Short mmCIF file of C-alpha atoms in Angstrom, two decimals:
data_model
loop_
_atom_site.label_atom_id
_atom_site.label_comp_id
_atom_site.label_asym_id
_atom_site.label_seq_id
_atom_site.Cartn_x
_atom_site.Cartn_y
_atom_site.Cartn_z
CA MET A 1 0.00 0.00 0.00
CA ASN A 2 1.32 3.44 -0.80
CA ASP A 3 2.92 5.34 2.08
CA PRO A 4 1.15 8.47 3.41
CA THR A 5 3.60 10.96 1.88
CA ARG A 6 3.27 9.34 -1.53
CA THR A 7 -0.51 9.23 -1.38
CA ARG A 8 -0.87 12.74 -0.02
CA ASN A 9 1.21 14.07 -2.90
CA LEU A 10 -0.95 12.08 -5.29
CA ARG A 11 -3.84 14.40 -4.48
CA ILE A 12 -1.66 17.43 -5.19
CA ARG A 13 0.05 16.10 -8.27
CA ALA A 14 -2.69 14.07 -9.93
CA ALA A 15 -2.93 16.64 -12.72
CA LEU A 16 0.56 15.53 -13.81
CA ALA A 17 -0.78 12.10 -14.72
CA VAL A 18 -2.05 13.04 -18.18
CA ALA A 19 -2.24 10.07 -20.48
CA ALA A 20 -0.62 9.98 -23.91
CA VAL A 21 -2.00 6.70 -25.14
CA THR A 22 -4.43 5.21 -27.60
CA GLY A 23 -8.19 5.48 -27.01
CA LEU A 24 -10.05 3.35 -24.51
CA GLY A 25 -11.37 0.07 -25.78
CA ALA A 26 -14.21 -2.14 -24.59
CA THR A 27 -14.12 -5.71 -23.36
CA ALA A 28 -15.56 -8.77 -25.01
CA LEU A 29 -17.64 -10.01 -22.10
CA THR A 30 -19.35 -6.69 -21.34
CA ALA A 31 -22.97 -6.81 -22.44
CA LEU A 32 -24.86 -3.63 -23.28
CA PRO A 33 -27.08 -2.72 -20.31
CA ALA A 34 -30.71 -3.13 -21.26
CA ALA A 35 -31.58 0.36 -20.04
CA ALA A 36 -29.12 1.87 -22.54
CA ALA A 37 -30.72 0.35 -25.61
CA GLY A 38 -32.63 2.99 -27.61
CA GLU A 39 -32.69 5.58 -24.82
CA ALA A 40 -32.58 9.29 -25.68
CA LEU A 41 -31.48 12.10 -23.37
CA THR A 42 -30.48 15.72 -23.80
CA VAL A 43 -28.55 17.88 -21.37
CA GLN A 44 -29.47 21.51 -20.82
CA TYR A 45 -26.92 23.94 -19.40
CA ARG A 46 -26.62 27.45 -18.08
CA GLN A 47 -23.69 29.12 -16.38
CA SER A 48 -24.44 30.74 -13.06
CA SER A 49 -21.21 32.66 -12.68
CA THR A 50 -18.26 33.78 -14.78
CA GLY A 51 -16.28 34.60 -11.64
CA GLY A 52 -12.70 33.60 -11.02
CA ASP A 53 -12.98 31.56 -7.83
CA GLN A 54 -15.29 28.71 -8.86
CA VAL A 55 -17.05 27.14 -11.86
CA GLU A 56 -20.86 26.94 -11.60
CA PRO A 57 -22.39 24.71 -14.28
CA TRP A 58 -26.15 24.36 -13.71
CA LEU A 59 -27.58 21.37 -15.55
CA LYS A 60 -30.81 19.56 -16.36
CA VAL A 61 -31.11 16.09 -17.91
CA VAL A 62 -34.18 15.65 -20.11
CA ASN A 63 -35.66 12.31 -21.23
CA THR A 64 -36.53 12.78 -24.91
CA GLY A 65 -37.12 9.07 -25.48
CA ALA A 66 -40.15 6.83 -25.26
CA SER A 67 -39.25 4.81 -22.14
CA SER A 68 -38.32 5.51 -18.54
CA VAL A 69 -34.59 5.84 -17.71
CA PRO A 70 -33.19 4.90 -14.26
CA LEU A 71 -31.00 7.85 -13.29
CA SER A 72 -28.58 5.51 -11.52
CA GLN A 73 -27.45 4.46 -15.03
CA VAL A 74 -26.87 8.06 -16.21
CA LYS A 75 -23.53 9.90 -16.18
CA VAL A 76 -23.02 13.51 -17.31
CA ARG A 77 -19.60 14.99 -18.07
CA TYR A 78 -18.54 18.65 -18.04
CA TYR A 79 -15.10 19.14 -19.65
CA PHE A 80 -12.51 21.73 -18.66
CA LYS A 81 -8.83 22.67 -18.85
CA ALA A 82 -7.12 22.23 -15.49
CA ASP A 83 -4.95 25.03 -14.16
CA ALA A 84 -1.32 23.97 -13.77
CA GLY A 85 -0.82 21.83 -10.67
CA ALA A 86 -4.39 22.30 -9.45
CA SER A 87 -6.66 19.80 -7.70
CA TYR A 88 -10.40 20.41 -7.55
CA THR A 89 -13.29 20.05 -5.12
CA TYR A 90 -16.89 19.37 -6.19
CA ALA A 91 -20.00 20.68 -4.44
CA CYS A 92 -23.74 20.73 -5.05
CA SER A 93 -25.51 23.94 -3.95
CA TRP A 94 -29.04 22.70 -4.60
CA ALA A 95 -30.83 20.12 -6.73
CA VAL A 96 -34.47 19.21 -7.27
CA LYS A 97 -33.46 15.55 -6.97
CA GLY A 98 -31.54 16.32 -3.78
CA CYS A 99 -27.79 16.91 -3.55
CA ALA A 100 -27.48 13.69 -1.53
CA ASN A 101 -28.64 11.78 -4.63
CA LEU A 102 -25.91 13.27 -6.86
CA THR A 103 -22.25 12.27 -7.02
CA GLY A 104 -19.39 14.25 -8.49
CA THR A 105 -16.04 12.78 -9.52
CA PHE A 106 -13.12 14.17 -11.51
CA GLY A 107 -11.33 12.32 -14.29
CA THR A 108 -8.48 12.83 -16.76
CA LEU A 109 -8.95 12.65 -20.53
CA ALA A 110 -6.98 10.07 -22.48
CA HIS A 111 -6.32 12.67 -25.20
CA PRO A 112 -5.94 16.19 -23.81
CA THR A 113 -6.83 19.15 -26.04
CA ALA A 114 -6.20 22.89 -25.81
CA THR A 115 -9.55 23.31 -24.00
CA ALA A 116 -9.93 20.07 -22.04
CA ASP A 117 -7.76 17.67 -20.09
CA ARG A 118 -10.11 16.97 -17.16
CA TYR A 119 -13.81 16.44 -16.62
CA LEU A 120 -16.34 16.56 -13.81
CA GLU A 121 -18.63 13.52 -14.01
CA ILE A 122 -22.03 13.75 -12.37
CA GLY A 123 -23.80 10.52 -11.41
CA PHE A 124 -26.95 9.63 -9.51
CA THR A 125 -27.73 7.29 -6.66
CA ALA A 126 -30.74 4.96 -6.70
CA GLY A 127 -32.53 7.56 -4.56
CA ALA A 128 -32.75 9.88 -7.58
CA GLY A 129 -35.32 7.53 -9.12
CA SER A 130 -36.13 7.38 -12.84
CA LEU A 131 -36.94 9.89 -15.57
CA ALA A 132 -40.26 9.27 -17.32
CA PRO A 133 -40.55 10.15 -21.03
CA GLY A 134 -40.66 13.93 -21.37
CA ALA A 135 -39.53 14.52 -17.76
CA ASP A 136 -36.36 16.24 -16.60
CA THR A 137 -34.28 16.25 -13.45
CA GLY A 138 -34.99 19.88 -12.66
CA ASP A 139 -32.18 22.17 -11.59
CA MET A 140 -28.84 20.70 -10.58
CA GLN A 141 -26.99 23.75 -9.26
CA LEU A 142 -23.41 22.48 -9.26
CA ARG A 143 -20.06 24.08 -8.63
CA PHE A 144 -16.41 23.20 -8.28
CA HIS A 145 -13.31 25.11 -7.29
CA ARG A 146 -9.59 24.68 -6.79
CA SER A 147 -9.07 22.79 -3.56
CA ASN A 148 -6.95 25.66 -2.20
CA TRP A 149 -9.48 28.27 -3.39
CA GLN A 150 -6.94 30.00 -5.62
CA SER A 151 -8.36 31.80 -8.65
CA LEU A 152 -9.07 29.79 -11.78
CA ASN A 153 -9.58 30.46 -15.48
CA GLN A 154 -12.81 29.31 -17.14
CA SER A 155 -12.25 31.01 -20.49
CA ASP A 156 -10.33 28.05 -21.94
CA ASP A 157 -12.77 25.37 -20.70
CA TYR A 158 -14.41 23.24 -23.41
CA SER A 159 -17.86 23.05 -21.79
CA PHE A 160 -18.02 26.65 -20.53
CA GLY A 161 -20.55 28.93 -22.25
CA PRO A 162 -20.13 32.49 -20.95
CA ALA A 163 -23.20 33.72 -22.86
CA GLN A 164 -25.37 30.78 -21.77
CA THR A 165 -27.36 32.50 -19.00
CA THR A 166 -30.61 30.54 -19.51
CA TYR A 167 -31.16 26.80 -19.88
CA ALA A 168 -30.81 25.39 -23.40
CA ASN A 169 -29.54 22.18 -24.99
CA TRP A 170 -25.74 22.11 -24.74
CA SER A 171 -23.80 19.59 -26.82
CA LYS A 172 -20.47 20.36 -25.13
CA VAL A 173 -21.70 18.37 -22.13
CA THR A 174 -22.08 14.62 -22.72
CA ALA A 175 -24.45 12.05 -21.23
CA THR A 176 -24.26 8.27 -21.12
CA VAL A 177 -26.79 5.62 -20.13
CA GLY A 178 -25.27 2.38 -18.90
CA GLY A 179 -21.91 3.47 -20.32
CA VAL A 180 -23.32 4.20 -23.80
CA GLN A 181 -23.07 7.83 -24.94
CA VAL A 182 -26.47 9.19 -25.95
CA TRP A 183 -25.89 12.95 -25.96
CA GLY A 184 -23.23 15.54 -26.72
CA THR A 185 -19.82 15.73 -28.33
CA ALA A 186 -16.69 14.97 -26.33
CA PRO A 187 -13.46 16.92 -27.00
CA VAL A 188 -11.72 15.79 -30.17
CA GLY A 189 -9.94 12.46 -29.79
CA ASN A 190 -12.08 11.39 -26.83
CA GLU A 191 -15.10 10.09 -28.72
CA PRO A 192 -16.63 6.88 -27.35
CA THR A 193 -15.62 3.51 -28.74
CA PRO A 194 -18.59 1.26 -29.57
CA THR A 195 -18.99 -1.53 -27.06
CA PRO A 196 -19.09 -5.02 -28.59
CA THR A 197 -21.90 -7.12 -27.19
CA ASP A 198 -22.80 -10.77 -27.14
CA PRO A 199 -26.61 -10.95 -27.39
CA THR A 200 -26.58 -14.63 -26.45
CA THR A 201 -25.01 -13.98 -23.04
CA PRO A 202 -27.20 -12.14 -20.54
CA PRO A 203 -25.22 -9.96 -18.12
CA THR A 204 -26.31 -12.07 -15.14
CA THR A 205 -24.92 -15.30 -16.62
CA PRO A 206 -21.44 -16.24 -15.37
CA PRO A 207 -18.86 -16.39 -18.17
CA PRO A 208 -17.16 -19.65 -19.08
CA THR A 209 -15.16 -21.16 -16.26
CA GLY A 210 -11.60 -19.86 -16.06
CA ALA A 211 -8.77 -19.87 -13.55
CA ALA A 212 -10.08 -18.14 -10.43
CA LEU A 213 -9.42 -17.38 -6.78
CA PHE A 214 -12.48 -17.28 -4.52
CA ASP A 215 -12.40 -17.02 -0.74
CA ASP A 216 -15.46 -16.72 1.50
CA PHE A 217 -13.17 -16.14 4.53
CA ASP A 218 -14.53 -19.09 6.48
CA TYR A 219 -11.75 -19.37 9.11
CA THR A 220 -11.55 -19.66 12.88
CA GLY A 221 -8.94 -16.93 13.39
CA HIS A 222 -5.66 -15.45 12.21
CA THR A 223 -3.78 -18.58 13.38
CA ASP A 224 -6.05 -21.00 11.51
CA PRO A 225 -3.68 -23.28 9.49
CA ALA A 226 -6.12 -23.13 6.57
CA LEU A 227 -5.50 -19.38 6.23
CA VAL A 228 -1.82 -19.99 5.50
CA ALA A 229 -2.60 -23.08 3.40
CA HIS A 230 -4.89 -20.92 1.25
CA GLY A 231 -2.09 -18.47 0.53
CA TRP A 232 -2.80 -15.61 2.94
CA SER A 233 -0.33 -13.71 5.12
CA VAL A 234 -1.49 -11.59 8.08
CA ARG A 235 0.96 -8.75 8.49
CA SER A 236 2.99 -8.41 11.67
CA ASN A 237 6.14 -6.61 10.49
CA SER A 238 6.63 -2.95 11.34
CA GLY A 239 6.81 0.00 8.97
CA GLY A 240 4.55 2.18 6.85
CA PRO A 241 2.16 3.30 5.80
CA GLY A 242 0.52 5.17 8.63
CA VAL A 243 1.32 6.46 12.10
CA PRO A 244 5.03 6.18 13.00
CA GLY A 245 5.60 3.67 15.78
CA ALA A 246 2.32 1.83 15.15
CA THR A 247 2.10 -1.96 15.30
CA TRP A 248 0.59 -4.17 12.63
CA ALA A 249 -1.47 -6.54 14.78
CA PRO A 250 -2.31 -10.00 13.39
CA GLU A 251 -4.73 -10.65 16.27
CA ASN A 252 -6.89 -7.76 15.00
CA VAL A 253 -7.81 -9.80 11.90
CA THR A 254 -10.74 -11.95 13.05
CA PHE A 255 -13.51 -14.05 11.53
CA ALA A 256 -17.15 -14.52 12.55
CA LYS A 257 -20.47 -15.78 11.26
CA ASP A 258 -23.21 -13.43 10.09
CA GLY A 259 -26.09 -15.89 9.95
CA THR A 260 -24.76 -18.69 7.76
CA ASN A 261 -22.24 -16.42 6.07
CA SER A 262 -18.65 -15.89 7.20
CA ILE A 263 -17.14 -12.41 7.53
CA MET A 264 -13.56 -11.21 7.96
CA ASN A 265 -13.03 -8.19 10.23
CA LEU A 266 -10.03 -5.84 10.27
CA ARG A 267 -9.85 -3.72 13.43
CA THR A 268 -7.69 -0.63 13.85
CA SER A 269 -7.36 0.97 17.28
CA THR A 270 -5.49 3.78 19.00
CA ALA A 271 -5.32 5.79 22.19
CA GLY A 272 -3.76 8.78 20.49
CA THR A 273 -0.11 7.73 20.41
CA GLY A 274 2.02 5.80 17.94
CA GLU A 275 2.78 3.15 20.53
CA SER A 276 -0.93 2.54 21.20
CA THR A 277 -1.91 2.39 17.52
CA ARG A 278 -2.74 -1.00 15.98
CA HIS A 279 -3.07 -1.26 12.19
CA THR A 280 -4.26 -4.35 10.26
CA GLU A 281 -3.44 -5.92 6.90
CA ILE A 282 -3.98 -9.24 5.14
CA LEU A 283 -2.49 -10.07 1.74
CA THR A 284 -1.78 -12.95 -0.58
CA ARG A 285 1.76 -14.29 -0.25
CA ALA A 286 1.87 -14.93 -3.99
CA SER A 287 2.08 -12.13 -6.54
CA LYS A 288 0.35 -13.93 -9.40
CA PHE A 289 -2.60 -11.69 -10.31
CA LYS A 290 -2.57 -9.43 -13.37
CA ASP A 291 -5.22 -8.99 -16.09
CA GLY A 292 -8.78 -10.02 -15.30
CA THR A 293 -11.46 -9.17 -12.75
CA TYR A 294 -10.96 -8.40 -9.07
CA ALA A 295 -13.97 -8.15 -6.75
CA ALA A 296 -14.76 -7.93 -3.06
CA ARG A 297 -17.72 -7.04 -0.89
CA VAL A 298 -16.48 -4.62 1.77
CA ARG A 299 -18.16 -2.81 4.63
CA PHE A 300 -16.73 0.67 5.19
CA SER A 301 -17.46 2.41 8.49
CA ASP A 302 -17.91 6.13 9.06
CA ALA A 303 -18.08 5.84 12.86
CA PRO A 304 -15.81 4.03 15.32
CA LEU A 305 -16.93 0.87 17.03
CA SER A 306 -16.16 2.64 20.31
CA GLY A 307 -14.57 5.86 21.52
CA PRO A 308 -14.44 9.34 19.95
CA ASP A 309 -14.67 9.76 16.16
CA GLY A 310 -12.54 11.83 13.81
CA ASP A 311 -9.34 9.89 13.10
CA HIS A 312 -7.85 10.09 9.61
CA LEU A 313 -8.56 6.47 8.75
CA VAL A 314 -7.93 4.62 5.45
CA GLN A 315 -9.99 1.50 4.59
CA THR A 316 -8.83 -0.36 1.49
CA PHE A 317 -9.02 -3.10 -1.10
CA PHE A 318 -6.09 -3.05 -3.53
CA THR A 319 -3.62 -4.97 -5.68
CA ILE A 320 0.08 -4.11 -5.90
CA ASN A 321 3.61 -5.23 -6.76
CA ASP A 322 6.98 -3.95 -5.54
CA LEU A 323 8.82 -0.85 -6.75
CA LYS A 324 12.19 -2.22 -7.88
CA ALA A 325 13.74 1.22 -8.40
CA PRO A 326 12.57 4.85 -8.40
CA MET A 327 10.36 5.49 -11.45
CA ALA A 328 10.59 1.82 -12.51
CA ASP A 329 8.09 1.36 -15.30
CA ASP A 330 7.05 -2.16 -14.26
CA TYR A 331 5.51 -1.03 -10.96
CA ALA A 332 1.71 -1.32 -10.62
CA GLU A 333 -0.89 -0.56 -7.96
CA TYR A 334 -4.70 -0.27 -8.14
CA ASP A 335 -6.55 1.04 -5.08
CA PHE A 336 -9.98 1.43 -3.56
CA GLU A 337 -9.32 3.78 -0.60
CA TYR A 338 -12.08 5.13 1.65
CA LEU A 339 -11.32 7.96 4.09
CA PRO A 340 -14.39 8.26 6.35
CA ASN A 341 -13.07 11.35 8.16
CA GLY A 342 -10.98 12.88 5.41
CA GLY A 343 -7.23 13.29 5.47
CA TRP A 344 -4.54 14.19 2.91
CA GLY A 345 -6.02 17.69 2.91
CA GLU A 346 -9.63 16.51 2.51
CA PRO A 347 -12.04 17.79 5.20
CA ALA A 348 -14.60 14.96 5.15
CA ASN A 349 -15.38 11.49 3.77
CA ILE A 350 -14.06 10.64 0.32
CA LEU A 351 -13.61 7.48 -1.77
CA TYR A 352 -10.63 7.27 -4.12
CA THR A 353 -9.80 4.82 -6.89
CA THR A 354 -6.21 5.19 -8.10
CA SER A 355 -4.16 3.53 -10.84
CA TRP A 356 -0.39 3.82 -10.53
CA GLU A 357 2.21 3.65 -13.28
CA THR A 358 5.23 4.48 -11.08
CA TYR A 359 6.69 6.92 -8.57
CA ARG A 360 9.90 8.22 -7.04
CA PRO A 361 9.91 8.80 -3.27
CA ASP A 362 12.73 11.36 -3.13
CA PRO A 363 12.45 13.85 -4.69
CA TRP A 364 8.77 13.08 -4.99
CA GLU A 365 7.39 12.35 -8.46
CA ALA A 366 4.27 10.33 -9.28
CA VAL A 367 2.61 9.01 -12.41
CA ASN A 368 -0.96 7.97 -11.66
CA GLN A 369 -4.62 8.60 -12.41
CA HIS A 370 -7.45 8.75 -9.90
CA SER A 371 -11.18 9.24 -9.52
CA GLU A 372 -12.94 10.36 -6.36
CA SER A 373 -16.37 10.80 -4.78
CA ARG A 374 -16.82 13.15 -1.84
CA THR A 375 -19.75 11.48 -0.17
CA SER A 376 -20.32 8.94 2.58
CA HIS A 377 -19.81 5.29 1.68
CA ASP A 378 -20.70 3.93 5.09
CA GLY A 379 -22.04 0.37 4.81
CA TRP A 380 -21.59 -2.63 2.52
CA HIS A 381 -20.35 -2.07 -1.05
CA ASP A 382 -19.60 -4.32 -4.01
CA LEU A 383 -16.20 -3.29 -5.38
CA VAL A 384 -15.12 -4.52 -8.82
CA LEU A 385 -11.92 -3.74 -10.72
CA THR A 386 -11.31 -4.96 -14.28
CA ILE A 387 -8.00 -4.86 -16.16
CA ASP A 388 -7.56 -5.80 -19.80
CA GLY A 389 -5.34 -4.62 -22.66
CA ASN A 390 -7.19 -1.34 -23.04
CA ALA A 391 -8.17 0.13 -19.68
CA ILE A 392 -8.59 -0.18 -15.92
CA VAL A 393 -12.23 0.18 -14.84
CA TYR A 394 -13.53 0.55 -11.27
CA TYR A 395 -17.14 -0.19 -10.26
CA VAL A 396 -18.92 0.55 -6.99
CA ASP A 397 -22.28 -1.16 -6.41
CA GLY A 398 -22.69 -2.04 -10.08
CA GLN A 399 -22.01 1.48 -11.39
CA GLU A 400 -18.84 2.58 -13.17
CA PHE A 401 -16.85 4.77 -10.76
CA GLY A 402 -13.64 5.41 -12.69
CA ARG A 403 -12.05 4.46 -16.01
CA HIS A 404 -8.29 4.84 -16.29
CA ASP A 405 -6.02 4.77 -19.28
CA ALA A 406 -3.86 2.09 -20.90
CA ARG A 407 -0.75 3.95 -19.75
CA TYR A 408 -1.38 2.53 -16.27
CA LEU A 409 -1.77 -1.15 -17.21
CA PRO A 410 0.36 -3.61 -15.20
CA GLU A 411 3.55 -5.13 -16.61
CA ARG A 412 4.04 -7.64 -13.77
CA PRO A 413 1.75 -9.76 -11.56
CA MET A 414 0.57 -8.42 -8.20
CA SER A 415 -0.70 -9.51 -4.80
CA ILE A 416 -4.23 -8.92 -3.45
CA ASN A 417 -4.50 -6.91 -0.23
CA PHE A 418 -6.89 -5.48 2.36
CA ASN A 419 -5.75 -3.11 5.08
CA GLN A 420 -6.97 -0.47 7.52
CA TRP A 421 -4.69 2.16 9.02
CA LEU A 422 -4.41 5.71 10.34
CA ILE A 423 -2.71 8.38 8.22
CA ASP A 424 -1.81 10.41 11.32
CA LEU A 425 -3.21 11.36 14.72
CA ALA A 426 -4.20 14.91 13.74
CA GLY A 427 -7.88 14.19 13.05
CA GLN A 428 -8.61 13.24 16.67
CA THR A 429 -6.12 14.33 19.31
CA SER A 430 -7.83 12.68 22.30
CA THR A 431 -6.02 9.99 24.28
CA ALA A 432 -9.29 8.14 24.82
CA PRO A 433 -9.16 4.62 23.33
CA ARG A 434 -11.12 4.10 20.09
CA ALA A 435 -11.44 1.35 17.51
CA TYR A 436 -12.65 1.10 13.91
CA ASP A 437 -13.82 -1.96 11.97
CA GLN A 438 -13.63 -2.78 8.26
CA LYS A 439 -15.42 -5.98 7.22
CA VAL A 440 -14.91 -8.17 4.14
CA ASP A 441 -17.47 -10.70 2.90
CA TYR A 442 -15.51 -12.38 0.07
CA VAL A 443 -12.81 -11.84 -2.51
CA LEU A 444 -12.84 -13.04 -6.14
CA TYR A 445 -10.28 -12.92 -8.93
CA VAL A 446 -10.88 -14.32 -12.41
CA LYS A 447 -7.79 -14.53 -14.59
CA ASP A 448 -7.83 -12.91 -18.05
CA GLN A 449 -11.61 -12.41 -18.10
CA VAL A 450 -13.51 -9.13 -17.78
CA LEU A 451 -16.77 -9.66 -15.92
CA THR A 452 -19.59 -7.20 -15.47
CA PRO A 453 -20.62 -6.54 -11.86
CA ALA A 454 -23.72 -8.65 -12.52
CA GLN A 455 -21.54 -11.53 -13.71
CA VAL A 456 -19.43 -11.20 -10.57
CA ALA A 457 -22.55 -11.49 -8.41
CA ALA A 458 -23.70 -14.52 -10.38
CA LYS A 459 -20.32 -16.23 -10.07
CA VAL A 460 -20.17 -15.63 -6.30
CA GLY A 461 -23.74 -16.90 -6.01
CA ALA A 462 -22.77 -20.06 -7.88
CA TYR A 463 -19.88 -20.72 -5.49
CA ARG A 464 -22.14 -20.31 -2.49
CA SER A 465 -24.93 -22.42 -3.95
CA ALA A 466 -22.39 -25.21 -4.45
CA GLY A 467 -21.13 -24.84 -0.87
CA THR A 468 -17.66 -23.80 -2.08
CA THR A 469 -15.89 -21.58 0.45
CA PHE A 470 -12.46 -21.56 -1.20
CA GLU A 471 -10.97 -22.18 -4.64
CA ASP A 472 -7.61 -21.23 -6.08
CA GLY A 473 -6.97 -22.36 -9.62
CA VAL A 474 -4.76 -19.39 -10.54
CA PRO A 475 -1.35 -20.68 -11.64
CA ALA A 476 1.85 -19.29 -10.17
CA ALA A 477 3.30 -16.34 -12.04
CA GLN A 478 5.69 -17.27 -14.80
#
């Protein structure tokens, strides 16, 4: 897992990770979502402010088709040119659908232009409901600004319309339904690639059997011999990331039944000092995982199990290999990182997905791409990561969360990891004891196959229906 200095600088330097690669491709096993077939949307836009401290795109999505569209399948992108070295913060001032039902994430274009190298992507939760034919979302009064509130320049932004002071159709903002673009024109060189489909394979049908790792985490404890026999290592060695002087505590990785299902729990605790801090990590001893599908069901927690809240906590699911030398081009790391109380300069909860090409620790230099969502992710979530020869795609609860470029594809196999740790002790300075839990239901890896989230759910269901709690048919890395 990346150390805190490296990850903190990621947030500052993410704008450096501009891809110079071929366009994104699609994957053979991805079926076109039914809701995207034949749907028609338009996006209306007006600018609320031409000021120099924040961008204020106000948007409406209109259903111009003949059937209802679930908004949870809709994504809208506003394209802009990032100021040098800037990171950005999204906010929703007001929305008819409710700001809590909107998500905002930033992404980097595969092919930057003079007027666009970044985008703000707006998504919807299930709570936003559906759009009936002829209906619209109503106002979505959105804004974003530089994270340090320095002035910014909108005049060179692709989607900005300084004269657009009333709502009207705006083709410089794009919309997709189920990943299929149905409205607008992306900046030149970033047009969508048609998605090949297999009409004979429904998205809920598991793909043909391939080499896979599946673990339902049905163990008695961290000393269970089966845990080692199944290829897992529970960390006990000292070192980063996290609070200096902290211990990585194997005994804090436990297992319990939730009804008939087995759950792994990672507990992190502290009493406000490095010596009292206990981090947790479990990882595969073998680095043999590369292209394919990675999936886990993880429960993130916003509040501590006990004691005062506020610590800068990181809860993760990731895959990684070792950095052989500074800026080595065969390094790889792909992260889901949830910060329930902020950290790394963020004031509140945020979920990151990050794809790493390489880095140098001293002097610091990073090559990576990330997506983020500044909203609570407390509770259970289905996390899916797919890697093929074209792109790295992250899904959260069945919805695409981030799509990263071919520049960041892995050259060497990796291990699979879960950990929970404290960035520092600045978020909560009390010396009162407190503890946080991160739970994991299962982990799945399917070698060299890209599965949809629905196919992942079907494959896990098939394992459980057959009473299979563990399988590892993935060959050792060559």
